[in-house]
Coordinates of C-alpha atoms and ligand atoms in Angstrom, one line a residue:
M105 CA 166.8 177.8 135.3
Q106 CA 169.2 179.8 137.4
V107 CA 167.6 181.2 140.6
T108 CA 169.6 183.8 142.5
I109 CA 168.9 185.8 145.7
S110 CA 169.4 189.5 146.2
S111 CA 168.8 191.7 149.2
G112 CA 168.4 194.8 147.0
N113 CA 165.2 196.4 145.6
N114 CA 166.3 196.6 142.0
I115 CA 164.1 195.0 139.4
N116 CA 165.9 193.2 136.7
G117 CA 163.8 192.3 133.7
T118 CA 160.2 191.4 134.3
L119 CA 158.8 192.0 137.8
V120 CA 157.0 188.9 139.0
L121 CA 154.5 189.8 141.7
P122 CA 152.8 187.1 143.8
L123 CA 149.5 188.4 145.2
F124 CA 146.8 187.2 147.5
E125 CA 143.1 187.3 146.6
G126 CA 141.5 190.6 147.8
E127 CA 144.6 192.8 147.5
E128 CA 143.5 196.1 146.0
A129 CA 146.8 197.9 145.7
L130 CA 150.4 197.2 145.2
P131 CA 152.0 196.2 148.6
E132 CA 154.4 199.0 149.9
I133 CA 157.4 196.7 150.0
V134 CA 157.5 196.6 146.2
E135 CA 159.9 199.4 145.2
G136 CA 161.8 200.4 142.1
I137 CA 158.9 200.1 139.6
P138 CA 158.5 202.7 136.9
T139 CA 155.8 205.1 138.0
T140 CA 153.4 204.4 135.1
L141 CA 153.7 200.6 135.5
K142 CA 153.0 201.0 139.2
S143 CA 149.8 203.0 138.5
Q144 CA 148.8 200.5 135.8
I145 CA 149.1 197.7 138.4
N146 CA 147.3 199.6 141.0
R147 CA 144.4 200.4 138.6
V148 CA 144.1 196.7 137.6
L149 CA 144.0 195.7 141.3
A150 CA 141.6 198.5 142.4
D151 CA 139.2 197.7 139.5
G152 CA 139.2 194.0 140.4
D153 CA 140.5 193.1 136.9
F154 CA 143.0 190.8 138.5
K155 CA 141.5 188.8 141.3
A156 CA 144.7 186.8 142.2
K157 CA 142.8 183.4 142.0
A158 CA 145.3 180.6 142.5
N159 CA 147.7 180.3 139.5
A160 CA 146.0 183.1 137.5
T161 CA 148.5 185.3 135.7
M162 CA 148.3 188.7 134.1
T163 CA 151.0 190.5 132.2
L164 CA 151.3 194.3 132.1
V165 CA 153.7 196.2 129.9
G166 CA 154.3 199.6 131.2
T167 CA 153.6 202.4 128.8
E168 CA 156.8 204.1 129.8
G169 CA 158.9 201.0 130.4
G170 CA 159.0 198.0 132.7
K171 CA 157.0 194.8 132.6
A172 CA 155.2 192.9 135.3
M173 CA 153.6 189.5 135.6
L174 CA 151.0 189.3 138.4
I175 CA 150.6 185.8 139.8
G176 CA 147.7 184.7 142.0
L177 CA 148.3 182.8 145.2
G178 CA 144.6 182.4 146.0
K179 CA 143.2 183.1 149.5
T180 CA 145.7 184.2 152.1
D181 CA 144.8 181.4 154.6
K182 CA 145.1 178.7 151.9
A183 CA 148.4 179.9 150.5
D184 CA 150.7 177.1 151.8
V185 CA 153.9 175.7 150.3
H186 CA 151.8 173.8 147.7
A187 CA 150.1 177.0 146.5
Y188 CA 153.4 178.7 146.2
R189 CA 155.0 175.8 144.3
E190 CA 152.1 175.8 141.9
A191 CA 152.2 179.6 141.5
G192 CA 156.0 179.4 140.7
A193 CA 155.3 176.7 138.1
S194 CA 152.4 178.8 136.6
V195 CA 154.8 181.8 136.1
V196 CA 157.1 179.7 134.0
A197 CA 154.2 178.1 132.1
S198 CA 153.0 181.6 131.2
C199 CA 156.4 183.0 130.2
K200 CA 156.4 184.2 126.6
K201 CA 159.0 186.1 124.5
V202 CA 157.6 189.4 125.8
H203 CA 158.7 188.6 129.3
G204 CA 162.3 188.3 128.2
S205 CA 164.8 186.0 130.0
D206 CA 165.2 187.8 133.3
L207 CA 162.6 187.7 136.1
T208 CA 162.7 189.4 139.5
V209 CA 160.3 188.0 142.1
V210 CA 159.2 190.3 144.9
F211 CA 157.3 188.6 147.7
H212 CA 155.4 190.1 150.6
D213 CA 154.3 188.1 153.6
A214 CA 156.0 184.9 152.5
D215 CA 158.2 182.8 154.8
L216 CA 161.3 181.0 153.8
A217 CA 159.6 177.7 153.1
C218 CA 157.1 179.4 150.8
M219 CA 159.7 181.4 148.9
T220 CA 161.7 178.2 148.4
S221 CA 158.7 176.3 147.2
F222 CA 157.9 179.1 144.7
A223 CA 161.4 178.8 143.4
E224 CA 161.2 175.0 143.3
G225 CA 158.0 175.3 141.3
M226 CA 159.7 177.6 138.8
M227 CA 162.6 175.3 138.4
L228 CA 160.6 172.2 138.1
R229 CA 158.3 173.6 135.4
D230 CA 161.3 175.0 133.5
Y231 CA 161.8 171.9 131.5
A232 CA 161.6 170.9 127.8
Y233 CA 162.6 167.7 126.1
D234 CA 163.9 169.1 122.9
L235 CA 167.0 167.0 122.2
Y236 CA 165.4 165.6 119.0
K237 CA 163.9 168.9 117.8
K238 CA 166.2 170.2 115.1
N239 CA 164.0 173.2 114.2
D240 CA 163.1 174.6 117.5
D241 CA 160.6 177.5 118.0
E242 CA 162.3 180.7 119.2
D243 CA 160.0 180.9 122.2
D244 CA 161.1 177.6 123.5
D245 CA 164.7 178.7 123.4
I246 CA 164.6 181.4 126.0
K247 CA 166.8 180.5 128.9
L248 CA 165.1 181.9 132.0
S249 CA 166.9 183.3 135.0
A250 CA 165.1 184.5 138.1
R251 CA 166.2 186.6 141.0
I252 CA 164.4 186.7 144.3
N253 CA 164.5 189.9 146.2
C254 CA 164.4 189.3 150.0
N255 CA 165.4 190.8 153.3
E256 CA 169.1 191.1 154.0
G257 CA 168.7 188.7 157.0
D258 CA 167.2 186.0 154.9
T259 CA 169.7 185.8 152.1
T260 CA 172.0 183.1 153.5
A261 CA 169.2 180.7 154.5
L262 CA 167.2 181.3 151.4
S263 CA 170.2 180.8 149.2
A264 CA 171.1 177.5 150.8
A265 CA 167.5 176.3 150.6
I266 CA 167.2 177.2 146.9
D267 CA 170.5 175.5 146.1
R268 CA 169.3 172.3 147.7
A269 CA 166.0 172.6 145.8
A270 CA 168.0 173.0 142.6
S271 CA 169.8 169.8 143.3
I272 CA 166.6 167.9 143.9
V273 CA 165.1 169.4 140.7
S274 CA 168.2 168.1 138.8
G275 CA 167.1 164.6 139.9
V276 CA 163.5 165.1 138.8
H277 CA 164.7 166.4 135.4
L278 CA 167.0 163.5 135.0
S279 CA 164.1 161.1 135.6
R280 CA 162.1 163.0 133.0
D281 CA 164.9 162.9 130.5
L282 CA 165.3 159.2 130.9
G283 CA 161.5 158.6 130.6
N284 CA 161.1 160.8 127.6
C285 CA 164.0 159.3 125.7
P286 CA 162.7 157.3 122.7
P287 CA 163.0 153.6 123.0
N288 CA 165.4 153.2 120.1
D289 CA 167.9 155.1 122.1
M290 CA 166.8 154.0 125.6
Y291 CA 167.5 150.3 125.9
P292 CA 168.8 148.3 128.9
M293 CA 172.5 148.7 128.3
A294 CA 172.0 152.4 127.2
F295 CA 170.5 153.1 130.6
A296 CA 173.4 151.3 132.3
E297 CA 175.9 153.3 130.3
K298 CA 174.2 156.5 131.2
A299 CA 174.4 155.5 134.9
E300 CA 178.1 154.7 134.6
L301 CA 178.8 158.0 133.0
W302 CA 176.7 159.9 135.6
A303 CA 178.5 158.2 138.5
K304 CA 181.9 159.5 137.2
Q305 CA 181.1 163.0 138.5
Y306 CA 180.7 161.9 142.1
D307 CA 183.5 160.4 144.3
N308 CA 180.9 158.8 146.7
V309 CA 178.9 157.0 144.0
K310 CA 179.4 153.6 142.5
V311 CA 177.5 152.0 139.6
E312 CA 177.7 148.3 139.0
I313 CA 176.3 146.6 135.9
I314 CA 175.2 142.9 135.9
D315 CA 175.0 142.2 132.2
Y316 CA 173.0 139.5 130.5
E317 CA 175.7 136.8 130.8
A318 CA 176.2 137.6 134.5
A319 CA 172.4 137.7 135.0
K320 CA 172.1 134.2 133.5
R321 CA 175.0 132.9 135.6
H322 CA 173.5 134.3 138.8
G323 CA 170.1 132.7 138.1
M324 CA 168.1 135.9 137.6
G325 CA 165.4 133.9 135.8
G326 CA 162.8 136.7 135.9
L327 CA 165.0 139.3 134.3
V328 CA 166.4 136.9 131.7
A329 CA 163.0 135.5 130.7
V330 CA 161.6 138.9 130.1
G331 CA 164.6 140.3 128.2
M332 CA 165.8 137.3 126.2
G333 CA 163.5 137.9 123.3
S334 CA 165.1 141.2 122.5
S335 CA 168.3 141.9 120.6
R336 CA 168.9 144.5 123.3
K337 CA 169.7 142.2 126.2
P338 CA 168.6 142.8 129.8
C339 CA 170.8 143.9 132.6
M340 CA 170.6 145.0 136.3
V341 CA 172.1 148.3 137.4
I342 CA 173.1 148.8 141.0
F343 CA 173.7 152.3 142.3
T344 CA 175.5 152.8 145.6
L345 CA 175.8 156.2 147.4
N346 CA 178.2 156.5 150.3
G347 CA 179.0 152.8 150.2
D348 CA 181.6 153.1 152.9
Q349 CA 179.0 153.8 155.6
K350 CA 178.2 150.8 157.8
G351 CA 174.8 149.6 158.9
Q352 CA 171.3 149.5 157.5
H353 CA 170.3 151.8 154.7
P354 CA 167.3 152.6 152.5
M355 CA 167.1 150.5 149.3
L356 CA 165.2 151.4 146.1
V357 CA 164.2 149.0 143.3
G358 CA 162.9 150.1 139.9
K359 CA 161.1 148.4 137.0
G360 CA 163.0 149.3 133.9
I361 CA 161.2 147.9 130.8
T362 CA 162.6 150.2 128.1
F363 CA 159.7 149.1 125.8
D364 CA 156.8 146.9 126.7
T365 CA 155.2 145.4 123.6
G366 CA 153.6 142.8 125.9
G367 CA 155.8 140.1 124.4
I368 CA 154.0 137.1 122.9
S369 CA 150.9 138.3 124.8
L370 CA 151.2 141.2 122.4
K371 CA 149.5 144.5 123.4
P372 CA 147.0 146.2 121.1
G373 CA 148.5 148.8 118.8
A374 CA 146.8 151.9 120.0
N375 CA 149.1 154.1 122.0
M376 CA 151.7 151.4 122.2
D377 CA 154.3 154.2 121.9
E378 CA 153.5 155.1 125.5
M379 CA 155.1 151.9 126.6
K380 CA 158.5 153.6 126.3
Y381 CA 157.7 155.0 129.8
D382 CA 157.6 151.5 131.2
M383 CA 161.1 152.2 132.6
G384 CA 159.6 155.0 134.7
G385 CA 160.4 153.1 137.9
S386 CA 164.0 152.8 137.1
A387 CA 164.1 156.5 136.1
T388 CA 162.6 157.4 139.4
V389 CA 165.3 155.5 141.2
F390 CA 168.1 157.0 139.1
G391 CA 166.7 160.5 139.5
T392 CA 166.5 160.0 143.3
M393 CA 170.1 159.0 143.4
E394 CA 171.1 162.1 141.5
A395 CA 169.0 164.3 143.8
L396 CA 170.6 162.7 146.9
A397 CA 174.1 162.8 145.5
S398 CA 174.0 166.3 144.2
S399 CA 172.5 167.7 147.4
G400 CA 175.3 166.1 149.4
Y401 CA 173.3 163.6 151.3
P402 CA 175.8 161.8 153.6
G403 CA 174.0 158.5 154.3
K404 CA 174.2 155.2 152.4
V405 CA 171.5 154.4 149.9
V406 CA 171.5 151.5 147.4
A407 CA 169.3 151.3 144.3
I408 CA 168.7 148.5 141.9
T409 CA 167.1 148.9 138.5
C410 CA 165.9 145.9 136.5
M411 CA 166.3 146.7 132.8
A412 CA 164.8 144.7 129.9
E413 CA 163.0 145.2 126.7
N414 CA 159.8 143.0 126.4
M415 CA 159.6 141.9 122.7
P416 CA 157.8 139.1 120.8
A417 CA 160.4 136.9 119.1
A418 CA 161.3 133.4 118.3
N419 CA 163.5 133.3 121.4
A420 CA 161.0 135.1 123.6
Q421 CA 159.3 133.5 126.6
R422 CA 155.9 132.0 126.0
P423 CA 152.6 132.1 128.0
G424 CA 152.8 128.7 129.8
D425 CA 156.5 128.8 130.5
V426 CA 157.6 128.1 134.1
I427 CA 160.7 130.0 135.1
T428 CA 162.9 129.9 138.2
T429 CA 163.7 133.3 139.7
L430 CA 166.7 134.4 141.7
S431 CA 164.8 133.5 144.9
G432 CA 164.5 129.9 143.8
K433 CA 160.8 130.2 143.6
T434 CA 159.2 129.3 140.3
V435 CA 156.6 131.3 138.4
E436 CA 154.1 130.1 135.9
V437 CA 154.1 132.8 133.2
L438 CA 150.5 133.0 132.1
N439 CA 150.8 136.3 130.4
T440 CA 154.1 137.7 129.1
D441 CA 152.6 141.2 129.4
A442 CA 152.7 140.9 133.2
E443 CA 156.5 141.2 132.9
G444 CA 157.3 144.0 135.3
R445 CA 156.7 141.7 138.3
L446 CA 159.0 139.1 136.9
V447 CA 162.0 141.5 136.6
L448 CA 161.2 143.0 140.0
S449 CA 161.1 139.5 141.6
D450 CA 164.9 139.3 141.0
G451 CA 165.5 142.9 142.0
L452 CA 163.6 142.6 145.3
W453 CA 165.2 139.3 146.2
K454 CA 168.7 140.7 145.5
A455 CA 168.0 143.9 147.5
G456 CA 166.9 141.9 150.5
T457 CA 169.6 139.2 150.4
D458 CA 172.8 141.0 149.3
Y459 CA 172.4 144.2 151.2
E460 CA 171.3 145.4 154.6
P461 CA 168.1 147.3 153.9
E462 CA 166.4 149.3 156.6
Y463 CA 163.5 149.1 154.1
I464 CA 162.9 148.5 150.4
V465 CA 160.7 150.7 148.2
D466 CA 160.0 149.6 144.6
F467 CA 158.7 151.8 141.9
A468 CA 157.0 150.4 138.8
T469 CA 154.6 151.4 136.0
L470 CA 153.2 148.0 136.9
T471 CA 149.5 147.8 136.0
G472 CA 146.8 149.4 133.9
A473 CA 144.5 148.4 136.7
C474 CA 146.2 150.9 139.0
V475 CA 145.3 153.6 136.4
V476 CA 141.7 152.4 136.4
A477 CA 141.6 152.6 140.2
L478 CA 143.3 156.0 140.9
G479 CA 143.5 157.7 137.5
H480 CA 146.4 160.0 137.0
E481 CA 145.9 161.6 140.4
A482 CA 147.7 159.3 142.8
T483 CA 150.2 156.5 142.9
G484 CA 149.1 153.2 144.3
L485 CA 150.9 152.5 147.6
W486 CA 151.2 149.1 149.2
S487 CA 153.3 148.0 152.2
N488 CA 153.7 145.1 154.6
D489 CA 154.1 147.7 157.4
D490 CA 151.2 150.1 158.1
D491 CA 153.4 152.7 159.8
F492 CA 155.9 152.7 156.9
R493 CA 153.1 153.1 154.4
T494 CA 151.8 156.1 156.4
R495 CA 155.3 157.6 156.4
I496 CA 155.5 157.4 152.6
H497 CA 152.0 158.7 152.2
E498 CA 152.9 161.7 154.4
A499 CA 156.3 162.3 152.7
G500 CA 154.3 162.4 149.4
N501 CA 151.8 164.8 150.9
D502 CA 154.6 167.1 152.2
V503 CA 155.9 167.6 148.7
G504 CA 152.6 167.5 146.8
E505 CA 153.0 164.0 145.3
L506 CA 150.0 161.9 146.2
A507 CA 150.5 158.2 147.0
W508 CA 147.3 156.5 148.0
P509 CA 147.1 153.5 150.4
M510 CA 146.0 150.3 148.8
P511 CA 145.3 146.9 150.4
L512 CA 147.8 144.0 150.6
L513 CA 145.2 141.3 151.4
P514 CA 145.9 137.6 152.1
A515 CA 143.3 136.7 149.6
F516 CA 145.3 138.3 146.8
E517 CA 148.5 136.5 147.9
K518 CA 146.5 133.2 147.9
E519 CA 145.4 134.0 144.3
M520 CA 149.0 134.6 143.1
T521 CA 150.4 131.5 144.8
G522 CA 147.6 129.3 143.5
S523 CA 149.4 127.9 140.4
K524 CA 148.7 124.2 139.8
I525 CA 152.3 123.6 138.6
A526 CA 154.5 126.3 140.1
D527 CA 155.1 128.2 143.3
T528 CA 153.5 131.4 141.9
R529 CA 151.6 132.6 138.9
N530 CA 152.2 136.0 137.3
L531 CA 148.5 136.5 136.5
G532 CA 145.5 136.9 138.8
A533 CA 142.8 134.2 138.6
G534 CA 140.2 136.8 137.5
R535 CA 140.0 140.2 135.9
Y536 CA 139.5 142.2 139.0
G537 CA 141.9 143.8 141.5
G538 CA 144.8 143.6 139.1
A539 CA 146.9 146.2 140.9
N540 CA 146.4 144.4 144.2
T541 CA 147.2 141.0 142.8
A542 CA 150.4 142.4 141.2
A543 CA 151.5 143.8 144.6
A544 CA 150.7 140.5 146.3
F545 CA 152.9 138.8 143.8
L546 CA 155.8 141.1 144.5
K547 CA 155.5 140.4 148.2
Q548 CA 156.4 136.8 147.6
F549 CA 159.9 138.0 146.6
V550 CA 160.7 140.2 149.6
P551 CA 163.0 138.2 151.8
N552 CA 162.8 137.8 155.5
R553 CA 165.2 139.3 158.0
G554 CA 166.5 136.8 160.5
E555 CA 165.9 133.1 160.7
G556 CA 163.6 130.6 162.3
D557 CA 161.0 132.0 164.8
D558 CA 162.7 135.4 164.6
A559 CA 162.3 135.7 160.9
E560 CA 160.3 138.8 159.8
Q561 CA 159.8 140.1 156.3
I562 CA 161.9 143.1 155.5
T563 CA 159.9 146.4 155.6
W564 CA 158.8 147.0 152.0
A565 CA 156.6 149.3 150.0
H566 CA 155.5 149.1 146.4
M567 CA 154.5 152.1 144.4
D568 CA 152.6 151.6 141.2
I569 CA 153.3 154.8 139.2
A570 CA 151.5 153.6 136.0
G571 CA 149.1 156.5 136.2
T572 CA 151.4 159.2 137.7
Y573 CA 154.6 158.8 135.7
W574 CA 152.9 160.2 132.6
G575 CA 149.7 161.4 131.2
A576 CA 149.2 163.4 134.5
K577 CA 147.5 166.4 133.0
T578 CA 146.7 168.0 136.3
N579 CA 150.3 167.9 137.5
K580 CA 151.2 171.6 137.3
M581 CA 154.9 170.9 137.5
V582 CA 154.8 169.3 134.1
N583 CA 153.8 170.3 130.6
H584 CA 153.7 166.9 129.0
G585 CA 155.5 163.6 128.9
A586 CA 157.3 161.9 131.8
T587 CA 156.6 163.6 135.1
G588 CA 159.6 162.5 137.3
V589 CA 157.1 161.9 140.1
H590 CA 158.4 160.7 143.5
V591 CA 162.0 161.7 143.3
R592 CA 161.0 164.5 145.7
T593 CA 158.9 162.1 147.9
M594 CA 161.9 159.8 148.3
V595 CA 164.3 162.6 149.1
R596 CA 161.8 163.7 151.8
L597 CA 161.5 160.1 153.1
I598 CA 165.2 159.4 153.2
T599 CA 166.6 162.8 154.3
G600 CA 163.6 163.8 156.5
E601 CA 163.9 167.3 154.9
Ligands
BES106 N1 153.5 148.2 131.6 C1 152.2 147.6 131.8 C2 151.3 148.4 132.7 C3 150.8 149.7 132.2 C4 149.6 149.7 131.5 C5 151.4 150.8 132.5 C6 149.1 151.0 131.1 C7 151.0 152.0 132.1 C8 149.8 152.1 131.4 C9 152.4 146.2 132.4 O1 153.5 145.5 132.0 C10 151.2 145.4 131.9 O2 151.1 145.2 130.7 N2 150.4 145.0 132.8 C11 149.2 144.2 132.4 C12 149.1 143.1 133.5 C13 148.1 142.1 133.1 C14 148.6 141.3 131.9 C15 147.9 141.2 134.3 C16 148.0 145.1 132.5 O3 148.0 146.0 133.3 O4 147.2 145.0 131.7
ZN107 ZN1 153.4 144.5 130.2
ZN108 ZN1 155.2 146.7 131.6

């Protein structure tokens, strides 16, 4: 969706009118509306037929021309940036053929941040994954453009803010495209090739692919074990933004299982198709790099995605196998369906040893247990640094993407390092706390900074997005499918904006 700014009062196409609860007449600032439409709106407001409850919409077609969509912002004192973002998304969700393709939004009493957030909500929600729909409905085909009317003095700042929001939205939509892509077309090397192609458009971005043969040579035993049973072989993809910058930098790592059958520990058949989203972590990381690159972020950021397809096969790993990961630590593989942690063990180790991370954040659709704990409402968030965990939690709150603090307890680490025959085991000893034991396992593969007495584990956070990357029905920015969650959280964390 194209969003432009205008300092005029003209209304082009459908007027979109954000209103607070309790407003009984059209605000004076709104000009240029056909007289009959204006009186229709005033009547609806005076009669209390439109109460402007948050995200409620009403469409009015003027008897003598003009159309309007009223959109509720809820109570004035509660109308923060989140309310505006959701209202913007609700407008797009309610757009039908009758509204046409052009919208003009006229705010009153909205500051720059709220107007930007409304535009962001419109852009985020204006998404459809219709690549494979050959007979598309006409309604879905309407390409929306929106114009925001604002004061002359605000145009430059608002225009810059909306351009930046559009860049970030392009990252969210890229994450969603990758997540929604069917698994016959989204396999490890296909993801890698998309990354290479993407990088060509930026001078300050580099993409490196560690293919199957190289992964074997380097000793990436986790990645290799998970991916070897598939004819689509595993790979690692490394994205570098502004690589010529010196010093410490943020580091992202993503789980990229392009399809998770469970392997020899085969999953039940029901809803197995959903396991195409098991590369949601890698999509989050890729989307974040796009958001940062396209918004012109000048700092260095490196991201690693660990790509594999988890298949049952004659040459697949077995429950009972012991593998040696890139760190040199061994893992007793007690369940081949706990594969995300295996590929991440190599990604985390590489991130901490080959780069200079200020911190590492990993993203993974890691456990069903996390969905049991938090539903689809919040991402599970673990960290070895309480302050860092709080920073991520707050960055998430700032952009309306909840990440909930979860415990990284020594008892869980003990459980995961309690194998009788190897350094670690990939399965907890019991049924309970599965999201926490998974996080505790990952922690074993985060390297230290420094040596000897000065050694300290690199600041690290783990985000389990199993419940929030899809199936999140209450996420107003999304109709269905992959959500693209946490691209905006990461942009906020990294850029501070
Ligand atoms: N990809 C799944 C986790 C998952 C489950 C994501 C449901 C989204 C929805 C992961 O690889 C997995 O299978 N985890 C197992 C771990 C278990 C075997 C310890 C799980 O959660 O059941
Ligand atoms: Zn699995
Ligand atoms: Zn998985």
